[in-house]
Coordinates of N, CA and C and ligand atoms in Angstrom, one line a residue:
M1 N 27.4 8.6 12.2 CA 26.5 7.4 12.1 C 25.7 7.6 10.8
R2 N 25.6 6.5 10.0 CA 24.8 6.6 8.8 C 23.3 6.8 9.1
Y3 N 22.7 7.6 8.2 CA 21.2 7.8 8.4 C 20.5 6.5 8.0
L4 N 19.5 6.1 8.8 CA 18.6 5.1 8.3 C 17.5 5.8 7.5
T5 N 17.3 5.4 6.3 CA 16.4 6.1 5.4 C 15.0 5.4 5.4
I6 N 13.9 6.1 5.5 CA 12.6 5.6 5.6 C 11.8 6.2 4.5
A7 N 11.2 5.4 3.6 CA 10.4 5.9 2.5 C 8.9 5.8 2.9
L8 N 8.1 6.9 2.8 CA 6.7 6.8 3.1 C 5.9 7.1 1.9
A9 N 4.8 6.3 1.8 CA 3.9 6.5 0.6 C 3.1 7.7 0.9
K10 N 3.3 8.7 0.0 CA 2.6 10.0 0.1 C 1.1 9.9 0.4
G11 N 0.6 10.8 1.2 CA -0.9 10.8 1.4 C -1.2 10.3 2.8
R12 N -2.4 9.7 2.9 CA -2.9 9.4 4.2 C -2.0 8.5 5.0
L13 N -1.3 7.5 4.3 CA -0.4 6.6 5.0 C 0.7 7.3 5.6
A14 N 1.3 8.3 4.9 CA 2.4 9.0 5.4 C 2.0 9.8 6.6
N15 N 0.9 10.5 6.5 CA 0.4 11.3 7.7 C 0.3 10.4 8.9
K16 N -0.4 9.3 8.8 CA -0.6 8.4 9.9 C 0.8 7.9 10.4
S17 N 1.7 7.5 9.5 CA 3.0 7.0 9.9 C 3.7 8.1 10.7
M18 N 3.7 9.3 10.2 CA 4.4 10.4 10.9 C 3.9 10.6 12.3
K19 N 2.5 10.4 12.5 CA 2.0 10.5 13.9 C 2.6 9.4 14.8
L20 N 2.7 8.2 14.2 CA 3.3 7.1 15.0 C 4.7 7.4 15.4
F21 N 5.5 8.0 14.5 CA 6.9 8.3 14.8 C 6.9 9.4 15.8
E22 N 6.0 10.4 15.7 CA 5.9 11.4 16.8 C 5.6 10.9 18.1
E23 N 4.8 9.9 18.2 CA 4.5 9.3 19.5 C 5.7 8.5 20.0
M24 N 6.6 8.2 19.2 CA 7.9 7.6 19.6 C 8.9 8.6 20.0
G25 N 8.5 9.9 19.8 CA 9.4 11.0 20.2 C 10.3 11.4 19.0
I26 N 9.9 10.9 17.8 CA 10.7 11.3 16.6 C 9.9 12.3 15.8
T27 N 10.3 13.6 15.9 CA 9.5 14.6 15.3 C 10.2 15.2 14.1
L28 N 9.4 15.7 13.1 CA 9.9 16.3 11.9 C 9.1 17.5 11.6
E29 N 9.5 18.6 12.3 CA 8.7 19.9 12.2 C 8.5 20.3 10.7
E30 N 9.5 20.3 10.0 CA 9.5 20.7 8.6 C 8.4 20.0 7.8
M31 N 8.2 18.7 8.1 CA 7.3 17.9 7.3 C 5.9 18.3 7.5
K32 N 5.6 19.0 8.6 CA 4.2 19.3 9.0 C 3.7 20.5 8.2
D33 N 4.7 21.3 7.7 CA 4.3 22.5 7.0 C 3.5 22.1 5.7
P34 N 2.2 22.4 5.7 CA 1.4 22.0 4.5 C 1.8 22.6 3.2
N35 N 2.6 23.7 3.2 CA 2.9 24.3 2.0 C 4.3 23.9 1.5
T36 N 5.0 23.0 2.2 CA 6.3 22.6 1.8 C 6.3 21.8 0.6
R37 N 7.3 22.0 -0.3 CA 7.5 21.2 -1.5 C 8.7 20.3 -1.3
K38 N 9.2 20.3 -0.1 CA 10.4 19.5 0.2 C 10.0 18.0 0.2
L39 N 10.9 17.2 -0.2 CA 10.6 15.8 -0.3 C 11.4 14.9 0.7
I40 N 12.4 15.5 1.3 CA 13.2 14.7 2.2 C 13.5 15.5 3.5
F41 N 13.4 14.8 4.6 CA 13.5 15.4 5.9 C 14.4 14.6 6.8
T42 N 15.3 15.3 7.6 CA 16.2 14.5 8.5 C 15.9 14.8 9.9
N43 N 16.1 13.8 10.7 CA 16.1 14.0 12.2 C 17.5 13.6 12.7
E44 N 18.3 14.6 13.0 CA 19.7 14.4 13.4 C 19.8 13.6 14.7
E45 N 18.9 13.9 15.6 CA 19.0 13.3 16.9 C 18.9 11.8 16.8
H46 N 18.0 11.3 16.0 CA 17.8 9.8 15.8 C 18.5 9.2 14.6
G47 N 19.2 10.1 13.9 CA 20.0 9.6 12.7 C 19.0 9.0 11.7
L48 N 17.9 9.7 11.5 CA 16.9 9.2 10.6 C 16.6 10.2 9.4
R49 N 16.3 9.6 8.3 CA 16.0 10.4 7.1 C 14.7 9.9 6.5
F50 N 13.7 10.8 6.3 CA 12.4 10.3 5.8 C 12.2 11.0 4.4
F51 N 11.6 10.2 3.5 CA 11.2 10.9 2.3 C 9.9 10.4 1.8
L52 N 9.2 11.2 1.1 CA 7.8 10.9 0.6 C 8.0 10.5 -0.9
A53 N 7.3 9.4 -1.2 CA 7.3 9.0 -2.6 C 5.9 8.5 -3.0
K54 N 5.7 8.4 -4.3 CA 4.4 7.8 -4.7 C 4.4 6.4 -4.2
G55 N 3.2 6.0 -3.7 CA 3.0 4.7 -3.1 C 3.7 3.5 -3.9
P56 N 3.4 3.4 -5.2 CA 4.0 2.3 -6.0 C 5.5 2.3 -6.1
D57 N 6.1 3.5 -5.9 CA 7.6 3.6 -5.9 C 8.3 3.2 -4.6
V58 N 7.5 3.1 -3.5 CA 8.1 2.8 -2.2 C 8.8 1.4 -2.3
P59 N 8.2 0.4 -2.7 CA 8.9 -0.9 -2.8 C 10.1 -0.9 -3.7
T60 N 10.1 -0.1 -4.7 CA 11.3 0.1 -5.6 C 12.5 0.7 -4.8
Y61 N 12.2 1.8 -4.1 CA 13.3 2.4 -3.3 C 13.8 1.4 -2.3
V62 N 13.0 0.6 -1.7 CA 13.4 -0.3 -0.7 C 14.2 -1.5 -1.3
E63 N 13.7 -2.0 -2.4 CA 14.4 -3.1 -3.0 C 15.9 -2.7 -3.4
Y64 N 16.0 -1.5 -3.9 CA 17.3 -1.0 -4.3 C 18.2 -0.4 -3.2
A65 N 17.6 -0.5 -2.0 CA 18.3 0.1 -0.8 C 18.5 1.6 -0.8
A66 N 17.7 2.3 -1.6 CA 17.7 3.7 -1.6 C 17.0 4.2 -0.3
A67 N 16.1 3.3 0.2 CA 15.5 3.4 1.5 C 15.8 2.1 2.2
D68 N 16.1 2.2 3.5 CA 16.3 0.9 4.3 C 14.9 0.3 4.6
I69 N 14.0 1.3 4.9 CA 12.6 0.9 5.4 C 11.6 1.6 4.6
G70 N 10.4 1.0 4.4 CA 9.3 1.6 3.7 C 8.0 1.4 4.5
I71 N 7.1 2.3 4.4 CA 5.8 2.1 4.9 C 4.8 2.3 3.7
V72 N 4.1 1.2 3.4 CA 3.3 1.2 2.2 C 2.1 0.2 2.4
G73 N 1.1 0.4 1.5 CA -0.1 -0.5 1.6 C 0.3 -1.9 1.1
K74 N -0.4 -2.9 1.7 CA -0.2 -4.3 1.2 C -0.6 -4.4 -0.2
D75 N -1.6 -3.6 -0.7 CA -2.0 -3.7 -2.1 C -0.8 -3.4 -3.0
T76 N 0.0 -2.4 -2.6 CA 1.1 -2.0 -3.4 C 2.2 -3.0 -3.4
I77 N 2.4 -3.6 -2.2 CA 3.4 -4.7 -2.0 C 3.1 -5.9 -2.9
L78 N 1.8 -6.3 -2.9 CA 1.4 -7.4 -3.8 C 1.5 -7.1 -5.2
E79 N 1.2 -5.8 -5.6 CA 1.2 -5.5 -7.0 C 2.6 -5.3 -7.6
E80 N 3.5 -4.7 -6.8 CA 4.8 -4.4 -7.3 C 5.8 -5.6 -7.3
Q81 N 5.5 -6.6 -6.5 CA 6.3 -7.9 -6.5 C 7.8 -7.6 -6.4
R82 N 8.2 -6.8 -5.5 CA 9.6 -6.4 -5.3 C 10.3 -7.4 -4.3
K83 N 11.6 -7.5 -4.3 CA 12.3 -8.3 -3.4 C 12.5 -7.5 -2.1
L84 N 11.8 -7.8 -1.1 CA 11.9 -7.1 0.2 C 11.3 -7.9 1.3
L85 N 11.6 -7.5 2.6 CA 11.0 -8.2 3.7 C 9.8 -7.4 4.2
E86 N 8.7 -8.1 4.3 CA 7.5 -7.4 4.9 C 7.5 -7.8 6.4
V87 N 7.7 -6.9 7.3 CA 8.0 -7.2 8.7 C 7.0 -6.9 9.7
M88 N 6.0 -6.0 9.3 CA 5.1 -5.6 10.3 C 3.8 -5.0 9.7
D89 N 2.7 -5.4 10.4 CA 1.4 -4.9 10.0 C 1.1 -3.7 10.9
L90 N 0.9 -2.5 10.4 CA 0.7 -1.3 11.3 C -0.7 -1.2 11.8
G91 N -1.6 -2.0 11.1 CA -3.0 -2.0 11.6 C -3.9 -0.8 11.2
F92 N -3.3 0.2 10.5 CA -4.2 1.2 10.0 C -4.3 1.1 8.5
G93 N -5.1 2.0 7.9 CA -5.3 1.9 6.4 C -6.0 0.6 6.1
K94 N -6.8 0.1 7.0 CA -7.5 -1.2 6.7 C -8.5 -1.1 5.6
C95 N -8.5 -2.0 4.6 CA -9.5 -2.0 3.6 C -9.4 -3.4 2.9
R96 N -10.2 -3.6 1.9 CA -10.2 -4.9 1.2 C -10.0 -4.8 -0.3
M97 N -9.3 -5.7 -0.9 CA -9.3 -5.8 -2.3 C -10.4 -6.7 -2.8
C98 N -11.3 -6.2 -3.6 CA -12.5 -6.9 -4.0 C -12.7 -6.9 -5.5
V99 N -13.5 -7.9 -5.9 CA -14.0 -7.9 -7.3 C -15.4 -7.2 -7.1
C100 N -15.7 -6.2 -7.9 CA -16.9 -5.5 -7.7 C -17.5 -5.3 -9.1
G101 N -18.8 -5.0 -9.1 CA -19.5 -4.8 -10.3 C -21.0 -4.7 -10.0
P102 N -21.8 -4.6 -11.1 CA -23.3 -4.6 -10.9 C -23.7 -6.0 -10.5
E103 N -24.8 -6.1 -9.8 CA -25.3 -7.3 -9.3 C -25.4 -8.3 -10.5
S104 N -25.7 -7.8 -11.7 CA -25.9 -8.7 -12.9 C -24.6 -9.4 -13.3
A105 N -23.4 -8.9 -12.8 CA -22.2 -9.5 -13.2 C -21.9 -10.8 -12.3
A106 N -22.6 -11.0 -11.3 CA -22.4 -12.1 -10.4 C -22.5 -13.4 -11.1
S107 N -23.4 -13.5 -12.0 CA -23.6 -14.8 -12.8 C -22.4 -15.0 -13.8
L108 N -21.9 -13.9 -14.3 CA -20.7 -14.1 -15.2 C -19.5 -14.6 -14.4
L109 N -19.4 -14.3 -13.1 CA -18.3 -14.8 -12.3 C -18.6 -16.3 -12.0
R110 N -19.8 -16.6 -11.7 CA -20.2 -18.0 -11.4 C -19.9 -18.9 -12.6
S111 N -20.3 -18.4 -13.8 CA -20.2 -19.3 -15.0 C -18.8 -19.2 -15.6
Q112 N -17.8 -18.6 -15.0 CA -16.5 -18.5 -15.5 C -16.4 -17.9 -16.9
A113 N -17.3 -16.9 -17.2 CA -17.3 -16.3 -18.5 C -16.1 -15.6 -18.8
Q114 N -15.7 -15.4 -20.0 CA -14.5 -14.7 -20.3 C -14.8 -13.2 -20.3
I115 N -14.7 -12.6 -19.2 CA -15.1 -11.2 -19.0 C -13.9 -10.3 -19.0
R116 N -14.2 -9.0 -19.1 CA -13.1 -8.0 -19.0 C -13.1 -7.4 -17.5
V117 N -11.9 -7.3 -17.0 CA -11.7 -6.8 -15.6 C -10.9 -5.6 -15.7
A118 N -11.4 -4.5 -15.2 CA -10.7 -3.2 -15.2 C -10.1 -3.0 -13.8
T119 N -8.8 -2.6 -13.7 CA -8.2 -2.5 -12.4 C -6.9 -1.6 -12.5
K120 N -6.5 -1.1 -11.3 CA -5.3 -0.4 -11.2 C -4.2 -1.4 -10.8
Y121 N -4.7 -2.6 -10.5 CA -3.8 -3.7 -10.0 C -3.8 -4.9 -10.9
P122 N -3.2 -4.8 -12.1 CA -3.2 -6.0 -13.0 C -2.6 -7.2 -12.5
N123 N -1.5 -7.1 -11.7 CA -0.9 -8.3 -11.2 C -1.8 -9.0 -10.1
I124 N -2.4 -8.2 -9.2 CA -3.3 -8.8 -8.2 C -4.5 -9.4 -8.9
A125 N -5.1 -8.7 -9.8 CA -6.3 -9.2 -10.5 C -5.9 -10.5 -11.3
G126 N -4.8 -10.4 -12.0 CA -4.4 -11.6 -12.8 C -4.1 -12.8 -11.9
D127 N -3.4 -12.6 -10.8 CA -3.2 -13.7 -9.9 C -4.5 -14.3 -9.4
Y128 N -5.4 -13.4 -9.1 CA -6.7 -13.9 -8.5 C -7.5 -14.7 -9.5
F129 N -7.6 -14.1 -10.7 CA -8.5 -14.8 -11.7 C -7.8 -16.1 -12.3
Y130 N -6.5 -15.9 -12.6 CA -5.8 -17.0 -13.3 C -5.4 -18.1 -12.3
N131 N -4.9 -17.8 -11.1 CA -4.3 -18.8 -10.2 C -5.3 -19.2 -9.2
T132 N -6.1 -18.3 -8.6 CA -7.0 -18.7 -7.5 C -8.3 -19.3 -8.1
K133 N -8.8 -18.6 -9.1 CA -10.1 -19.0 -9.7 C -10.0 -19.8 -11.0
N134 N -8.9 -19.9 -11.6 CA -8.7 -20.6 -12.8 C -9.7 -20.1 -13.9
Q135 N -9.9 -18.8 -13.9 CA -10.8 -18.2 -14.9 C -10.1 -17.3 -15.9
T136 N -10.2 -17.6 -17.1 CA -9.6 -16.7 -18.1 C -10.3 -15.4 -18.3
V137 N -9.7 -14.3 -18.1 CA -10.3 -13.0 -18.3 C -9.4 -12.1 -19.1
E138 N -9.9 -11.0 -19.5 CA -9.1 -9.9 -20.1 C -8.9 -8.8 -19.1
I139 N -7.6 -8.5 -18.7 CA -7.4 -7.5 -17.7 C -7.1 -6.2 -18.4
I140 N -7.8 -5.1 -18.0 CA -7.6 -3.8 -18.6 C -7.0 -2.9 -17.5
K141 N -5.9 -2.3 -17.7 CA -5.2 -1.5 -16.6 C -5.8 -0.1 -16.7
L142 N -6.2 0.4 -15.6 CA -6.6 1.8 -15.5 C -5.8 2.5 -14.4
N143 N -5.9 3.8 -14.3 CA -5.1 4.5 -13.3 C -5.9 5.2 -12.2
G144 N -7.2 5.1 -12.2 CA -8.0 5.7 -11.1 C -9.5 5.7 -11.6
S145 N -10.4 6.1 -10.6 CA -11.8 6.1 -10.8 C -12.3 4.9 -11.5
I146 N -11.8 3.7 -11.0 CA -12.0 2.4 -11.6 C -13.5 2.1 -11.7
E147 N -14.3 2.6 -10.8 CA -15.7 2.3 -10.7 C -16.5 2.8 -12.0
L148 N -15.9 3.7 -12.7 CA -16.5 4.1 -14.0 C -16.6 2.9 -15.0
A149 N -15.6 2.0 -15.0 CA -15.5 1.0 -16.1 C -16.7 0.2 -16.3
P150 N -17.3 -0.4 -15.2 CA -18.5 -1.2 -15.5 C -19.7 -0.3 -15.9
I151 N -19.7 0.9 -15.4 CA -20.9 1.8 -15.7 C -20.9 2.2 -17.2
V152 N -19.7 2.5 -17.8 CA -19.7 2.9 -19.2 C -19.5 1.8 -20.1
G153 N -19.3 0.5 -19.6 CA -19.2 -0.6 -20.5 C -17.8 -0.9 -20.9
L154 N -16.8 -0.5 -20.2 CA -15.4 -0.9 -20.5 C -15.1 -2.3 -20.0
A155 N -15.7 -2.6 -18.9 CA -15.5 -4.0 -18.3 C -16.7 -4.4 -17.6
E156 N -16.8 -5.7 -17.4 CA -18.0 -6.3 -16.7 C -17.8 -6.1 -15.2
V157 N -16.5 -6.3 -14.7 CA -16.2 -6.1 -13.3 C -14.9 -5.3 -13.1
I158 N -14.7 -4.9 -11.8 CA -13.4 -4.3 -11.5 C -12.7 -5.0 -10.3
V159 N -11.4 -4.9 -10.2 CA -10.8 -5.3 -9.0 C -10.2 -4.1 -8.4
D160 N -10.7 -3.7 -7.2 CA -10.3 -2.4 -6.6 C -10.4 -2.5 -5.1
I161 N -9.9 -1.4 -4.5 CA -9.9 -1.3 -3.0 C -11.3 -0.8 -2.6
V162 N -11.8 -1.5 -1.5 CA -13.1 -1.0 -0.9 C -12.7 -0.7 0.5
E163 N -13.0 0.6 0.9 CA -12.8 0.9 2.3 C -14.1 1.0 3.0
T164 N -14.8 2.1 2.8 CA -16.1 2.3 3.5 C -17.3 1.7 2.6
G165 N -17.0 1.6 1.3 CA -18.0 1.0 0.4 C -18.9 2.1 -0.2
S166 N -18.6 3.4 0.1 CA -19.5 4.4 -0.3 C -19.3 4.7 -1.8
T167 N -18.1 4.6 -2.3 CA -17.9 4.8 -3.8 C -18.7 3.8 -4.6
L168 N -18.7 2.6 -4.1 CA -19.5 1.5 -4.8 C -21.0 1.9 -4.7
R169 N -21.5 2.1 -3.5 CA -22.9 2.4 -3.3 C -23.4 3.6 -4.2
E170 N -22.6 4.6 -4.2 CA -23.0 5.8 -4.9 C -23.0 5.6 -6.4
N171 N -22.4 4.5 -6.9 CA -22.3 4.2 -8.3 C -23.1 2.9 -8.7
G172 N -23.9 2.5 -7.7 CA -24.8 1.3 -8.0 C -24.0 0.0 -8.2
L173 N -22.8 -0.1 -7.6 CA -22.0 -1.3 -7.7 C -22.0 -2.1 -6.4
K174 N -21.6 -3.3 -6.4 CA -21.5 -4.2 -5.2 C -20.2 -4.9 -5.1
V175 N -19.8 -5.3 -3.9 CA -18.7 -6.3 -3.8 C -19.3 -7.6 -4.2
L176 N -18.6 -8.3 -5.2 CA -19.1 -9.6 -5.6 C -18.2 -10.7 -5.0
E177 N -16.9 -10.4 -4.9 CA -16.0 -11.4 -4.3 C -14.9 -10.7 -3.6
E178 N -14.3 -11.3 -2.5 CA -13.2 -10.6 -1.8 C -11.9 -11.3 -2.2
V179 N -10.9 -10.5 -2.5 CA -9.6 -11.0 -2.9 C -8.7 -11.2 -1.7
C180 N -8.6 -10.1 -0.9 CA -7.7 -10.2 0.3 C -7.9 -8.9 1.1
D181 N -7.5 -9.0 2.4 CA -7.5 -7.9 3.3 C -6.2 -7.1 3.1
L182 N -6.3 -5.8 3.3 CA -5.2 -4.9 3.2 C -5.0 -4.0 4.4
S183 N -3.8 -3.5 4.6 CA -3.5 -2.5 5.6 C -2.1 -2.0 5.4
A184 N -1.7 -1.0 6.2 CA -0.3 -0.4 6.0 C 0.7 -1.4 6.6
R185 N 1.8 -1.6 5.8 CA 2.8 -2.5 6.3 C 4.2 -1.8 6.3
V186 N 5.1 -2.4 7.1 CA 6.5 -1.9 7.1 C 7.3 -3.0 6.3
V187 N 8.1 -2.4 5.4 CA 8.9 -3.3 4.6 C 10.4 -2.9 4.8
V188 N 11.3 -3.9 4.7 CA 12.7 -3.6 5.0 C 13.6 -4.2 3.8
N189 N 14.6 -3.5 3.5 CA 15.6 -4.0 2.5 C 16.3 -5.2 3.1
Q190 N 16.5 -6.2 2.3 CA 17.1 -7.5 2.8 C 18.5 -7.3 3.4
V191 N 19.3 -6.5 2.7 CA 20.7 -6.3 3.1 C 20.7 -5.3 4.4
S192 N 19.9 -4.3 4.3 CA 19.8 -3.4 5.5 C 19.4 -4.2 6.8
M193 N 18.5 -5.1 6.6 CA 18.1 -5.9 7.7 C 19.2 -6.6 8.4
R194 N 20.2 -7.0 7.6 CA 21.4 -7.7 8.2 C 22.4 -6.6 8.7
M195 N 22.7 -5.6 7.9 CA 23.7 -4.7 8.2 C 23.3 -3.7 9.4
E196 N 22.1 -3.4 9.4 CA 21.6 -2.4 10.4 C 20.6 -3.0 11.4
N197 N 20.8 -4.3 11.6 CA 19.8 -5.1 12.3 C 19.3 -4.5 13.7
E198 N 20.3 -4.1 14.4 CA 20.0 -3.6 15.8 C 19.2 -2.3 15.7
R199 N 19.6 -1.4 14.9 CA 18.8 -0.1 14.8 C 17.4 -0.3 14.2
I200 N 17.3 -1.2 13.2 CA 16.0 -1.5 12.6 C 15.1 -2.2 13.6
M201 N 15.6 -3.1 14.3 CA 14.8 -3.9 15.3 C 14.3 -2.9 16.4
K202 N 15.2 -2.0 16.8 CA 14.8 -1.0 17.8 C 13.7 -0.1 17.4
L203 N 13.8 0.3 16.1 CA 12.7 1.1 15.5 C 11.4 0.3 15.4
L204 N 11.5 -0.9 15.0 CA 10.3 -1.7 14.9 C 9.6 -2.0 16.2
Q205 N 10.5 -2.2 17.2 CA 10.0 -2.4 18.6 C 9.3 -1.1 19.1
G206 N 9.8 0.0 18.8 CA 9.2 1.3 19.2 C 7.8 1.4 18.5
L207 N 7.8 1.1 17.2 CA 6.5 1.2 16.5 C 5.5 0.3 17.1
S208 N 6.0 -0.9 17.4 CA 5.0 -1.9 17.9 C 4.5 -1.5 19.3
E209 N 5.4 -0.9 20.1 CA 4.9 -0.4 21.4 C 3.8 0.6 21.3
V210 N 4.1 1.6 20.3 CA 3.1 2.7 20.1 C 1.8 2.1 19.7
I211 N 1.8 1.1 18.7 CA 0.6 0.5 18.2 C -0.1 -0.3 19.3
T212 N 0.6 -1.1 20.1 CA 0.0 -1.9 21.1 C -0.6 -0.9 22.2
G213 N 0.0 0.2 22.4 CA -0.5 1.2 23.4 C -1.8 1.7 22.9
K214 N -2.0 1.8 21.6 CA -3.3 2.3 21.1 C -4.5 1.4 21.2
E215 N -4.1 0.0 21.2 CA -5.2 -1.0 21.1 C -6.0 -1.1 22.4
Ligands
PRP1 C1 -10.0 4.3 -3.7 C2 -10.5 3.1 -4.4 C3 -12.0 3.3 -4.4 C4 -12.2 4.1 -3.1 C5 -12.8 3.1 -2.1 O1 -9.8 5.3 -4.7 O2 -10.0 2.9 -5.7 O3 -12.4 4.1 -5.5 O4 -11.0 4.6 -2.7 O5 -13.1 3.8 -0.9 P1 -14.6 3.7 -0.3 O6 -14.9 2.3 -0.2 O7 -14.3 4.3 1.1 O8 -15.5 4.5 -1.1 P2 -9.0 6.6 -4.4 O9 -9.9 7.6 -3.7 O10 -7.7 6.3 -3.8 O11 -8.8 7.2 -5.9 P3 -8.7 6.6 -7.3 O12 -10.1 6.4 -7.8 O13 -8.0 7.6 -8.1 O14 -7.9 5.3 -7.2

């Protein structure tokens, strides 16, 4: 039997996803070793193969069918714009994509000023300002610690993920507008969905039962 390959976004999402699979009786002892540098793990009993990848690469692996299935944040799905099927909301990793900045930037948003927007998500930010708000802005791509940008004067506002809001609070920034809700999603390769439909549906069914059991 061919392995079904599942790509997990490294970090918190992967850990939570592995817990769900464990609750379905799919265990990967090797993956739990905190010192392992191994990237790929197989479960012979279930014919499954799991690998860890950087979040933004998960949709790429799935689009090219290097993974049949992926578990990744909605933010990454929106940003990467890959051809894939988004089939399930896992309900964890809940957070919001927001426009944030100092209180003083609120008026710049209202007046549709031509501001600078710093973000790790240029496609999401561009789509929001250009298509949803019809506001011309300059988008500046950063790779992390986005909250710095308005503090040091790189940009008036940021588009970033807000979970607890503590990063914003500790840096004197506020949510000014909400772009969308985010959470962990299951994505499937379009061809895999046809060729391996039965196995994939069974796996999704299992995941959905574990999640419903938790609610
Ligand atoms: C994310 C995000 C915010 C923070 C939000 O950053 O970019 O900075 O978490 O969480 P909070 O609302 O609970 O404070 P992450 O820690 O992933 O690192 P990064 O700054 O390198 O993107």
